Coordinates of C-alpha atoms and ligand atoms in Angstrom, one line a residue:
M3 CA 10.8 -15.8 -8.6
S4 CA 13.0 -17.3 -11.2
N5 CA 16.2 -14.7 -10.7
P6 CA 18.9 -15.5 -8.1
P7 CA 18.1 -13.9 -4.6
S8 CA 20.3 -11.1 -3.2
D9 CA 20.0 -8.6 -0.7
A10 CA 18.1 -6.4 -2.6
D11 CA 15.2 -9.5 -2.7
P12 CA 15.0 -10.1 1.2
A13 CA 11.3 -11.9 0.4
K14 CA 13.0 -13.9 -2.1
V15 CA 16.0 -15.2 -0.5
A16 CA 13.5 -16.0 2.4
F17 CA 11.0 -17.7 -0.1
C18 CA 14.0 -19.5 -1.8
S19 CA 14.6 -21.1 2.0
L20 CA 11.4 -22.7 2.7
T21 CA 10.3 -26.7 1.7
E22 CA 7.5 -27.3 -0.8
S23 CA 5.4 -28.4 1.9
Q24 CA 6.0 -24.8 3.8
L25 CA 5.3 -22.7 0.7
S26 CA 1.8 -24.8 0.1
I27 CA 0.9 -23.9 4.0
L28 CA 1.8 -20.2 2.8
K29 CA -0.2 -20.2 -0.1
S30 CA -3.1 -22.0 1.2
L31 CA -4.0 -19.6 3.7
P32 CA -6.7 -17.0 3.0
K33 CA -4.3 -13.7 2.7
A34 CA -5.7 -9.9 2.4
E35 CA -3.5 -7.7 0.9
L36 CA -4.5 -4.2 2.6
H37 CA -2.1 -2.0 1.2
A38 CA -0.8 -1.9 -2.5
H39 CA -0.7 1.1 -4.2
L40 CA -1.7 0.7 -7.7
N41 CA 0.9 2.8 -9.8
G42 CA 3.5 1.1 -7.8
C43 CA 2.1 -2.7 -8.1
I44 CA 2.3 -2.4 -12.1
P45 CA 3.5 -5.3 -13.7
L46 CA 6.9 -4.2 -15.3
A47 CA 5.8 -5.8 -18.4
V48 CA 2.3 -3.7 -18.6
L49 CA 4.4 -0.6 -18.1
Q50 CA 6.7 -1.7 -21.1
Q51 CA 4.0 -2.4 -23.1
L52 CA 2.4 1.2 -22.4
A53 CA 5.8 2.8 -22.9
S54 CA 5.7 1.1 -26.7
E55 CA 2.5 3.1 -27.1
Y56 CA 3.5 6.6 -25.6
S57 CA 3.2 9.4 -27.7
G58 CA 5.6 11.7 -25.9
E59 CA 3.0 14.3 -25.5
G60 CA 4.0 14.6 -21.3
G61 CA 7.3 15.9 -22.4
H62 CA 9.3 13.0 -21.4
T63 CA 12.0 11.2 -24.0
S64 CA 11.2 7.5 -25.0
D65 CA 14.8 7.3 -23.9
A66 CA 14.4 8.9 -20.2
I67 CA 11.3 6.3 -20.2
R68 CA 13.4 3.6 -21.3
Q69 CA 16.3 4.3 -19.1
S70 CA 13.6 4.5 -15.6
L71 CA 12.1 1.3 -16.7
D72 CA 15.7 -0.6 -17.1
K73 CA 16.2 0.9 -13.4
L74 CA 13.3 -1.0 -12.2
K75 CA 13.7 -3.9 -14.0
D76 CA 17.4 -4.0 -12.2
G77 CA 16.0 -3.7 -9.0
V78 CA 16.3 -0.3 -7.2
E79 CA 18.7 1.4 -5.2
L80 CA 17.6 3.2 -2.3
K81 CA 19.6 5.3 0.1
E82 CA 16.9 6.5 1.4
I83 CA 13.2 7.2 1.4
S84 CA 12.7 10.2 -0.7
D85 CA 14.5 8.4 -3.6
F86 CA 11.6 6.2 -3.4
F87 CA 9.0 9.3 -4.8
S88 CA 11.3 10.3 -7.6
L89 CA 10.4 6.6 -9.0
F90 CA 6.7 7.7 -9.8
P91 CA 6.9 10.8 -12.8
T92 CA 7.7 8.1 -15.5
I93 CA 4.8 5.6 -14.1
Y94 CA 2.6 8.5 -14.5
E95 CA 3.4 9.8 -17.6
L96 CA 2.3 6.0 -18.7
T97 CA -0.9 5.8 -16.8
S98 CA -2.1 9.8 -17.7
T99 CA -5.2 8.4 -20.1
P100 CA -8.5 6.8 -18.9
N101 CA -7.4 3.8 -21.0
A102 CA -3.8 3.4 -19.8
I103 CA -5.1 3.8 -16.2
A104 CA -7.6 1.3 -16.8
T105 CA -5.1 -1.5 -18.3
A106 CA -2.8 -0.7 -15.2
T107 CA -5.5 -1.5 -13.0
R108 CA -7.2 -4.8 -14.4
A109 CA -3.0 -6.2 -14.8
V110 CA -2.6 -5.0 -11.2
L111 CA -5.7 -6.8 -10.0
E112 CA -4.8 -10.0 -12.2
S113 CA -1.3 -10.0 -10.5
F114 CA -3.0 -10.0 -7.2
L115 CA -6.0 -11.8 -7.5
D116 CA -6.0 -14.1 -10.7
G117 CA -4.2 -17.4 -11.8
D118 CA -3.9 -20.9 -10.3
S119 CA -2.4 -19.5 -7.2
P120 CA -3.5 -15.9 -6.4
Q121 CA -1.0 -14.1 -4.4
C122 CA -4.4 -13.2 -2.0
S123 CA -7.9 -13.7 -1.6
Y124 CA -8.9 -10.2 -1.1
L125 CA -7.4 -7.0 -2.0
E126 CA -8.1 -3.5 -1.2
L127 CA -6.0 -1.4 -3.8
R128 CA -5.5 2.4 -3.5
S129 CA -4.8 5.0 -5.7
T130 CA -4.3 8.6 -5.5
P131 CA -6.8 10.9 -8.1
R132 CA -4.7 12.8 -10.8
T133 CA -5.8 14.9 -13.0
T134 CA -3.9 15.1 -16.5
A135 CA -4.3 16.5 -19.7
C136 CA -6.8 13.6 -20.9
M137 CA -8.7 13.4 -17.8
S138 CA -10.0 14.5 -14.5
R139 CA -9.6 13.3 -10.9
R140 CA -13.2 11.9 -10.7
E141 CA -12.4 10.6 -14.1
Y142 CA -9.5 8.9 -13.1
V143 CA -10.8 7.5 -10.2
E144 CA -14.1 6.3 -12.1
A145 CA -11.8 4.6 -14.6
I146 CA -10.0 2.5 -11.7
V147 CA -13.4 1.7 -10.1
A148 CA -15.1 0.2 -13.0
E149 CA -12.2 -2.5 -12.9
V150 CA -12.3 -3.1 -9.5
E151 CA -15.8 -4.0 -9.5
K152 CA -15.4 -6.5 -12.6
Y153 CA -14.3 -8.4 -9.4
P154 CA -16.9 -9.9 -6.8
A155 CA -16.8 -7.3 -3.5
E156 CA -15.2 -10.4 -1.3
K157 CA -12.5 -10.1 -3.6
A158 CA -11.7 -6.2 -4.5
A159 CA -12.6 -2.8 -3.6
L160 CA -10.8 0.5 -3.8
I161 CA -9.3 3.2 -1.5
V162 CA -9.1 6.8 -2.4
S163 CA -5.7 8.2 -1.6
V164 CA -4.9 11.6 -0.3
D165 CA -1.1 12.7 -0.9
R166 CA 0.4 14.9 1.9
R167 CA 1.6 16.9 -0.8
M168 CA -1.9 18.2 -1.8
S169 CA -3.2 21.6 -1.1
V170 CA -6.3 21.5 1.2
A171 CA -8.7 22.2 -1.9
D172 CA -7.4 19.2 -3.7
A173 CA -7.5 17.2 -0.9
E174 CA -11.1 18.1 -0.5
E175 CA -11.6 17.2 -4.1
C176 CA -10.3 13.5 -3.6
V177 CA -12.1 12.8 -0.8
T178 CA -15.4 14.3 -2.2
I179 CA -14.8 12.0 -5.0
A180 CA -14.7 8.8 -2.5
I181 CA -17.7 9.8 -0.8
D182 CA -20.2 10.9 -3.9
L183 CA -18.7 7.4 -5.4
K184 CA -19.3 5.2 -2.2
N185 CA -23.0 7.1 -2.0
A186 CA -23.6 6.2 -5.4
G187 CA -23.1 2.5 -4.4
R188 CA -19.8 2.3 -6.1
R189 CA -17.1 0.0 -4.4
V190 CA -14.9 2.7 -2.9
V191 CA -14.3 1.7 1.0
G192 CA -12.0 4.0 2.7
V193 CA -9.4 7.1 2.2
D194 CA -5.9 6.8 2.7
L195 CA -3.3 9.6 3.7
C196 CA 0.0 8.7 1.8
G197 CA 3.2 10.4 0.1
D198 CA 6.4 12.1 1.3
P199 CA 6.0 11.4 4.7
L200 CA 7.7 14.8 5.8
A201 CA 5.1 17.1 3.2
G202 CA 2.0 19.2 4.6
D203 CA 0.5 20.2 7.4
M204 CA -1.6 17.6 9.0
Q205 CA -3.8 19.6 11.2
L206 CA -5.2 21.1 7.7
L207 CA -6.4 18.0 6.2
K208 CA -8.2 17.0 9.5
S209 CA -11.9 18.0 8.5
N210 CA -12.0 15.9 5.4
F211 CA -10.8 12.8 7.1
D212 CA -13.5 13.6 9.8
R213 CA -16.2 14.2 6.3
A214 CA -14.8 10.6 5.1
R215 CA -15.5 9.1 8.3
E216 CA -18.9 10.3 9.0
A217 CA -19.5 8.9 5.4
G218 CA -18.8 5.1 6.3
L219 CA -15.5 5.1 4.8
G220 CA -12.9 3.3 6.3
I221 CA -9.6 5.6 7.1
T222 CA -5.9 4.4 6.7
L223 CA -3.0 6.8 7.5
H224 CA 0.9 6.4 6.4
I225 CA 2.1 7.5 9.9
A226 CA 5.5 7.7 11.5
E227 CA 7.4 6.2 8.6
T228 CA 10.6 7.7 9.0
E229 CA 12.5 8.5 12.4
K230 CA 12.1 12.6 11.1
N231 CA 8.1 12.4 11.5
T232 CA 7.8 14.6 14.7
S233 CA 5.5 13.2 18.0
E234 CA 3.0 16.6 16.9
D235 CA 2.7 15.1 13.3
T236 CA 1.9 11.3 14.6
L237 CA -0.3 12.4 17.3
Q238 CA -2.3 14.6 15.0
L239 CA -3.0 11.9 12.8
L240 CA -4.0 10.1 15.5
S241 CA -6.6 12.2 16.2
F242 CA -8.1 11.4 12.9
K243 CA -9.5 8.4 14.5
P244 CA -7.7 5.9 12.3
D245 CA -9.0 2.3 11.7
R246 CA -5.7 1.0 10.2
L247 CA -2.2 2.7 10.0
G248 CA 0.4 2.2 7.1
H249 CA 3.9 1.2 8.4
A250 CA 3.9 3.1 12.2
T251 CA 7.3 2.6 12.7
F252 CA 8.5 5.2 14.7
L253 CA 5.9 5.5 17.3
D254 CA 6.9 6.9 20.5
D255 CA 5.4 6.0 24.0
A256 CA 2.4 8.3 23.8
A257 CA 1.3 7.5 20.5
K258 CA 2.0 3.7 21.1
K259 CA -0.4 4.0 24.1
I260 CA -3.2 5.2 22.0
V261 CA -2.5 3.0 18.9
L262 CA -2.4 -0.6 21.5
E263 CA -5.2 0.5 23.6
Q264 CA -7.6 1.6 20.7
G265 CA -6.2 -2.0 18.7
I266 CA -5.6 -0.1 15.4
C267 CA -4.2 -2.6 12.9
I268 CA -0.9 -2.0 11.6
E269 CA -0.7 -2.5 7.6
I270 CA 2.9 -4.0 8.1
C271 CA 5.2 -3.7 4.5
L272 CA 8.5 -6.1 5.3
T273 CA 10.2 -5.6 2.2
S274 CA 9.3 -2.2 1.6
N275 CA 10.9 -1.0 5.1
I276 CA 13.9 -3.3 4.7
L277 CA 14.7 -2.0 1.2
C278 CA 13.6 2.4 2.0
K279 CA 16.2 1.6 5.1
T280 CA 13.1 2.6 7.8
V281 CA 14.4 -0.7 9.7
K282 CA 18.0 -1.8 10.6
S283 CA 16.9 -5.1 9.6
L284 CA 14.2 -7.4 9.9
Q285 CA 15.1 -8.7 12.9
D286 CA 14.5 -5.2 14.6
H287 CA 11.3 -5.2 12.3
H288 CA 8.2 -3.6 14.8
V289 CA 5.9 -6.3 13.8
M290 CA 7.1 -9.0 16.4
Y291 CA 6.6 -6.3 19.1
H292 CA 3.1 -6.0 17.7
F293 CA 2.5 -9.4 17.2
R294 CA 3.8 -10.6 20.6
L295 CA 0.9 -8.3 22.5
D296 CA -1.4 -9.9 19.9
H297 CA -2.0 -6.3 18.1
P298 CA -3.6 -6.7 15.0
V299 CA -1.4 -6.7 12.1
A300 CA -1.9 -7.4 8.2
I301 CA 0.9 -8.6 6.2
C302 CA 1.3 -6.3 3.0
T303 CA 3.6 -5.6 -0.6
D304 CA 3.0 -1.8 -0.6
D305 CA 4.7 -1.4 -4.2
T306 CA 5.7 -4.7 -6.1
L307 CA 7.1 -2.8 -9.1
P308 CA 9.8 -1.1 -7.2
F309 CA 10.3 -4.0 -4.2
R310 CA 9.9 -6.8 -6.8
N311 CA 8.0 -8.6 -3.9
S312 CA 4.7 -10.7 -3.6
M313 CA 2.3 -11.4 -0.9
L314 CA 4.2 -15.0 -0.5
G315 CA 7.2 -13.5 -0.1
E316 CA 6.2 -11.4 2.5
Y317 CA 4.5 -14.7 4.4
A318 CA 8.2 -16.2 3.5
L319 CA 9.8 -13.6 5.5
L320 CA 7.8 -14.6 8.7
M321 CA 8.1 -18.5 8.2
A322 CA 11.9 -18.8 7.0
E323 CA 14.4 -19.2 9.8
P324 CA 16.4 -16.1 10.8
P325 CA 18.4 -14.3 9.6
H326 CA 16.4 -14.7 6.2
G327 CA 12.9 -14.6 8.1
L328 CA 11.3 -14.3 11.3
G329 CA 10.7 -18.0 12.0
L330 CA 7.4 -18.2 13.0
K331 CA 5.4 -21.0 13.5
E332 CA 2.7 -22.2 11.0
S333 CA 0.2 -21.5 14.0
E334 CA 1.4 -17.7 14.5
I335 CA 1.6 -17.2 10.6
K336 CA -2.1 -18.4 10.5
R337 CA -3.2 -15.9 13.4
I338 CA -1.3 -13.2 11.6
A339 CA -3.4 -14.0 8.2
E340 CA -6.6 -14.0 9.9
M341 CA -5.6 -10.6 11.2
G342 CA -5.4 -9.3 7.9
M343 CA -8.9 -10.9 6.6
Q344 CA -10.7 -9.5 10.1
N345 CA -9.4 -6.0 9.4
R346 CA -10.8 -5.2 5.6
F347 CA -12.7 -2.1 5.4
P348 CA -16.4 -3.5 5.7
P349 CA -19.4 -1.8 3.5
R350 CA -20.2 1.0 6.3
P351 CA -23.6 2.8 7.0
R352 CA -22.9 6.7 7.3
S353 CA -22.5 7.9 10.6
D354 CA -24.5 11.2 11.9
K355 CA -22.1 11.8 14.6
Ligands
IMP432 P1 -0.8 5.8 -6.7 O1 -1.3 6.2 -5.3 O2 -1.7 4.5 -7.2 O3 0.1 6.7 -7.7 O4 0.6 4.9 -6.3 C1 2.0 5.9 -5.9 C2 1.8 6.5 -4.7 O5 1.9 6.1 -3.8 C3 3.5 7.6 -4.7 O6 3.4 8.5 -5.7 C4 3.3 7.6 -3.3 O7 3.0 8.8 -3.2 C5 2.3 6.6 -2.6 N1 3.0 5.9 -2.0 C6 3.6 4.6 -2.4 N2 4.3 3.9 -1.6 C7 4.4 4.7 -0.5 C8 5.2 4.9 1.1 O8 5.8 3.6 1.1 N3 4.9 5.5 1.5 C9 4.0 6.9 1.2 N4 3.6 7.1 0.1 C10 3.8 5.8 -0.4
ZN433 ZN1 2.5 2.5 1.3

């Protein structure tokens, strides 16, 4: 947190407005990071290192890679959420071998869990299995889970993501890998649905999420992330019986009723929503609506690389006085941190339903 804060860094502005004693309160809270995308959270220095070793085999020139990394370094300006997805091809190019993805995973785990003042006490890291010229989807997940398992189970676990842009066959392969690894006693605790919020027909994916749930995996779904997500799409996703929801920014009344009645935890990513412009401002963010109802929420970072945020920064947004933050009291923030810890995916037995 050394650069001067700007509008592009709302969490940094909030962080800088807090006193030392407020910061030490935030640092001391046990916090669970439940919504962090691996390839969106790689420290820039690690990507730069991977770029320096890049052979060019994947067709990107070194100049193109350097330009993309410079953009990330300066802080990305997103006009709308679709701009966000264009950041990933370069990152993917640099994490396309088992060694590179293992290096990236180690760095992400360290960035959240290690050091004198770790960002969080528990990390549920998520990633979308990718086939590359050097590895299969299964090898990709195995490389990641091997790194996750170097930490104790009470510190780190893996969620396997399915991308909305995938074919049904590819989604099925991802879920099968997650189930097989869980059944083999590996540290896979859930499946996620992510990717372009407007892509795909969710009805086609239901049976795979049913399989995951029956195998005892937790289910989290990016849902109603943009204003353009239809009620039909949202209700279809709620029929997957998720345990948690990512963002849930534009729930209509029918969806809200289900989410509230079923007490489904919402993973809240304040900086991500502000920078992707899916909320007008921090003060308009739906986190307060849910918190006032004592509905479970978990404060998360989403993608620390493009958003240049941290768990401490996200909690600073809760504590800082308006307009920089939401001005919540210490006891309220403690309650929110507890909700995050309570909504971790516990290891669950297979259900025969
Ligand atoms: P990965 O799954 O480790 O490759 O992490 C990056 C991927 O996560 C991106 O390509 C997106 O598909 C997904 N992702 C990251 N942030 C978001 C988000 O806010 N909404 C939907 N998908 C996201
Ligand atoms: Zn996300």
